[in-house]
PDB file of C-alpha atoms in Angstrom:
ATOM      1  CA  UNK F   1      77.220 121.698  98.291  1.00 94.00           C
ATOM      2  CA  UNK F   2      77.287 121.546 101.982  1.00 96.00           C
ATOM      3  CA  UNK F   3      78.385 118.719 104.873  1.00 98.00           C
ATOM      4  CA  UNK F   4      76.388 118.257 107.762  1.00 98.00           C
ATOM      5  CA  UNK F   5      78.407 115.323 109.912  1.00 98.00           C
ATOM      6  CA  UNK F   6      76.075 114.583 113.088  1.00 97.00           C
ATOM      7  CA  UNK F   7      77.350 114.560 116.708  1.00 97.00           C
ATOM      8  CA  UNK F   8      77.032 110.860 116.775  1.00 95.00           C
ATOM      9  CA  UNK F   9      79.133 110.736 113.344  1.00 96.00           C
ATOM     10  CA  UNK F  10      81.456 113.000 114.504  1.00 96.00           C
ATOM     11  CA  UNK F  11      82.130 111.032 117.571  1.00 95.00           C
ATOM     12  CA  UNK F  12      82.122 108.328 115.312  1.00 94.00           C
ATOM     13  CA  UNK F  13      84.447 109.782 113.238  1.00 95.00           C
ATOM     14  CA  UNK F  14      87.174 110.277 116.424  1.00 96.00           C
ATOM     15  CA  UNK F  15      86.344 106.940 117.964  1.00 94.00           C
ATOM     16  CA  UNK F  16      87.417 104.734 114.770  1.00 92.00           C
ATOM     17  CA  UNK F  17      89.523 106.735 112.891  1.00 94.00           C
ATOM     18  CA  UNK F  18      91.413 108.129 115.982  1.00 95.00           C
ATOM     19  CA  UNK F  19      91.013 111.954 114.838  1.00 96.00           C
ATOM     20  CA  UNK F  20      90.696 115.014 117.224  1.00 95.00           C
ATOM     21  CA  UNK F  21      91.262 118.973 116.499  1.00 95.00           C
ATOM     22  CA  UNK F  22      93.483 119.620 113.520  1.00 96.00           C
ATOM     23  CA  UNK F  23      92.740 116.487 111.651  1.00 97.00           C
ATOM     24  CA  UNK F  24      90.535 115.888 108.410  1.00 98.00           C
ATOM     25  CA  UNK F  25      88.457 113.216 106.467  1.00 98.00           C
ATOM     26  CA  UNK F  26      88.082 113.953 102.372  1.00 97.00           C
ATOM     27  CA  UNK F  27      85.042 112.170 100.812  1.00 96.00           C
ATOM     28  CA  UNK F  28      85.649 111.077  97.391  1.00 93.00           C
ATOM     29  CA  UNK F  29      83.952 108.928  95.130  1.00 86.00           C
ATOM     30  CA  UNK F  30      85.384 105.379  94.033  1.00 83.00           C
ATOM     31  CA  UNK F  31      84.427 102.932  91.053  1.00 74.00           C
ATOM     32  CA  UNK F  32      82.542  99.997  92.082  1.00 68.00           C
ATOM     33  CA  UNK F  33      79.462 100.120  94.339  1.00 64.00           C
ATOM     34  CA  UNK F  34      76.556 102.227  94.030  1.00 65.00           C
ATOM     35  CA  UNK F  35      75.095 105.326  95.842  1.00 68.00           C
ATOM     36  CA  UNK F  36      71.178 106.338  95.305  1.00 66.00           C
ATOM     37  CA  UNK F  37      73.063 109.045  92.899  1.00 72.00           C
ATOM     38  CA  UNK F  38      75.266 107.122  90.903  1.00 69.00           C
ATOM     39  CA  UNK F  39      75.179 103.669  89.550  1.00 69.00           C
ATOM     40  CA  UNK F  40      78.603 101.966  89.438  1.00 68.00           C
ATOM     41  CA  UNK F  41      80.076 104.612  92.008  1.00 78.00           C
ATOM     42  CA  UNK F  42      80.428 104.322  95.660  1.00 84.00           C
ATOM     43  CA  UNK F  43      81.341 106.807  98.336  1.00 90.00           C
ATOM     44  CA  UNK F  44      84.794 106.856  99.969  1.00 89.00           C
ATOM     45  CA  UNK F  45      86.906 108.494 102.515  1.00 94.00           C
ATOM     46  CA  UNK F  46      90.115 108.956 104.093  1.00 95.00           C
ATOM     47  CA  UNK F  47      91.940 110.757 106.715  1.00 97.00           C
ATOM     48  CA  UNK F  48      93.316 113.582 104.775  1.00 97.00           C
ATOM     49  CA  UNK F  49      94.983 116.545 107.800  1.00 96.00           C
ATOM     50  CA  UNK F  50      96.262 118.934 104.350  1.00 93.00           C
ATOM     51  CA  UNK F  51      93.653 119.641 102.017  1.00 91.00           C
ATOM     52  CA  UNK F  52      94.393 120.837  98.800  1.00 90.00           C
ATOM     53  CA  UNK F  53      92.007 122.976  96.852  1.00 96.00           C
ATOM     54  CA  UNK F  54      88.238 121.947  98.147  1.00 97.00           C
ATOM     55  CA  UNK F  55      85.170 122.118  96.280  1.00 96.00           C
ATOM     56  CA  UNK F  56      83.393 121.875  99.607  1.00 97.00           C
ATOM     57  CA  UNK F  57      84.387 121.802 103.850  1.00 97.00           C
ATOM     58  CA  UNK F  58      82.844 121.963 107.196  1.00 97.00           C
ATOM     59  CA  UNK F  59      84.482 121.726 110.839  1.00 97.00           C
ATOM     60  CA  UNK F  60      83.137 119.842 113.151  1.00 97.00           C
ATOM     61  CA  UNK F  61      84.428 119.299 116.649  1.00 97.00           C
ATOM     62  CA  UNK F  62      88.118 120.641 115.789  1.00 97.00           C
ATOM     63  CA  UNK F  63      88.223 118.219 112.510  1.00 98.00           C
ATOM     64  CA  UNK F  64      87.702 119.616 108.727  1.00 98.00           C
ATOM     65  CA  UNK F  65      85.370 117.087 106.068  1.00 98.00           C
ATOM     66  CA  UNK F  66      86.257 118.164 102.885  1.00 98.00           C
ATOM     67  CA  UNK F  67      85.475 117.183  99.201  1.00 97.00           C
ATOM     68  CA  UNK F  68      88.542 118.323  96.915  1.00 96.00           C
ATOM     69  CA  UNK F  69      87.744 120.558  93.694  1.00 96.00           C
ATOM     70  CA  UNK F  70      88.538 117.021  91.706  1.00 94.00           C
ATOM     71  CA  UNK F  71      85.747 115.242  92.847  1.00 92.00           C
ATOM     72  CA  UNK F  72      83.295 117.861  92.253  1.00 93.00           C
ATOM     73  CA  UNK F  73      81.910 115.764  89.394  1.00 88.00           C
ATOM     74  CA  UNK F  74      80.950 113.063  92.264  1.00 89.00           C
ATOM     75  CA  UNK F  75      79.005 115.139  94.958  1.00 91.00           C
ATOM     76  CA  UNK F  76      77.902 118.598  92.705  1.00 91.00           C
ATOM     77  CA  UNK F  77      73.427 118.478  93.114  1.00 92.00           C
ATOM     78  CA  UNK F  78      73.424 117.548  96.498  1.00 92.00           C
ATOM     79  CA  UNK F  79      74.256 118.103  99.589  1.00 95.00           C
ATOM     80  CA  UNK F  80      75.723 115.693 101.931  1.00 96.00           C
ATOM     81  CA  UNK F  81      74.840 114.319 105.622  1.00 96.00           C
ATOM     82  CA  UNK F  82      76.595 112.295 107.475  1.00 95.00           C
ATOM     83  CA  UNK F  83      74.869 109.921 110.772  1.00 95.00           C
ATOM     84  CA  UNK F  84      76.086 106.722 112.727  1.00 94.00           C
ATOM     85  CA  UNK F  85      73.381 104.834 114.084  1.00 89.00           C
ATOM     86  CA  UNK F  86      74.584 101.832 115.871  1.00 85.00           C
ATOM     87  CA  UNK F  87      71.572 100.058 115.822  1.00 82.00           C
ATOM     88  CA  UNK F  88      71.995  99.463 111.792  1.00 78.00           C
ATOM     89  CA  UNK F  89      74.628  97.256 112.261  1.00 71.00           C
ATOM     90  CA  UNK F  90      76.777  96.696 109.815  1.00 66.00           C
ATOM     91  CA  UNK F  91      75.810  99.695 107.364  1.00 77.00           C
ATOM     92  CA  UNK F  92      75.808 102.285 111.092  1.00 87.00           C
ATOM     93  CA  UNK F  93      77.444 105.047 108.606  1.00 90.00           C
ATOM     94  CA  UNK F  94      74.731 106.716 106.757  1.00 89.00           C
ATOM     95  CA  UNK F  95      75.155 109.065 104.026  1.00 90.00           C
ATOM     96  CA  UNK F  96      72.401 110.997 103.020  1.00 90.00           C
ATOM     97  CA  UNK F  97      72.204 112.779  99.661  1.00 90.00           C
ATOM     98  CA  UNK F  98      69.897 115.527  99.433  1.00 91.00           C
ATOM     99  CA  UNK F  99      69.260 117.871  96.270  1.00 91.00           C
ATOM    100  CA  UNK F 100      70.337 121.262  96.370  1.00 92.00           C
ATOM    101  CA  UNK F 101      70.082 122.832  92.932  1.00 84.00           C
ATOM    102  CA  UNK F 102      73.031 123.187  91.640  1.00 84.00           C
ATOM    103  CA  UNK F 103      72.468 121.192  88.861  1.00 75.00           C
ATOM    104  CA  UNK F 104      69.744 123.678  87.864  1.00 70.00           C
ATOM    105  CA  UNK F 105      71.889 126.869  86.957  1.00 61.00           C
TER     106      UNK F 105
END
């Protein structure tokens, strides 16, 4: 599985949550909600600076996104992008779930 967060998410990311270098956001997945993957699922986050054991992580900008090994179950067969597009107002987050095989082996 891989993260790809977009410059505009990214500055995103530091604008609302307050984060610069050193800091970190964990994606994990919640009940309730829904996600073109999972029915009765939704996608969460929070600003996590100490991860633990990840499954997944990229740096962007100074700041690690992370899934933790214990929600491997939520993200494993796809990869992950992250965009802000203001003009989509409310819903300017957009996650992106893209298949990437691991399912397969």
């Amino acid at each position: 599985m891989k993260i790809d967060v977009t410059d505009s998410a990214s500055k995103w990311f530091q604008s609302e949550m307050g984060l610069s270098q050193g800091n970190g956001v964990r994606f994990y997945g919640k009940v309730y909600g829904k996600t073109p993957v999972h029915e009765g699922f939704s996608l969460a986050l929070t600003r996590d600076d100490q991860p633990g054991e990840t499954y997944t992580k990229t740096e962007k900008d100074g700041i690690t996104y992370f899934v933790d090994e214990d929600d491997r179950w939520f993200f494993v067969g796809f990869d992950l992008k992250v965009d802000f597009n203001p003009e989509k107002d409310p819903e300017n987050v957009v996650y992106t779930y893209t298949p990437n095989g691991d399912l397969d082996k």
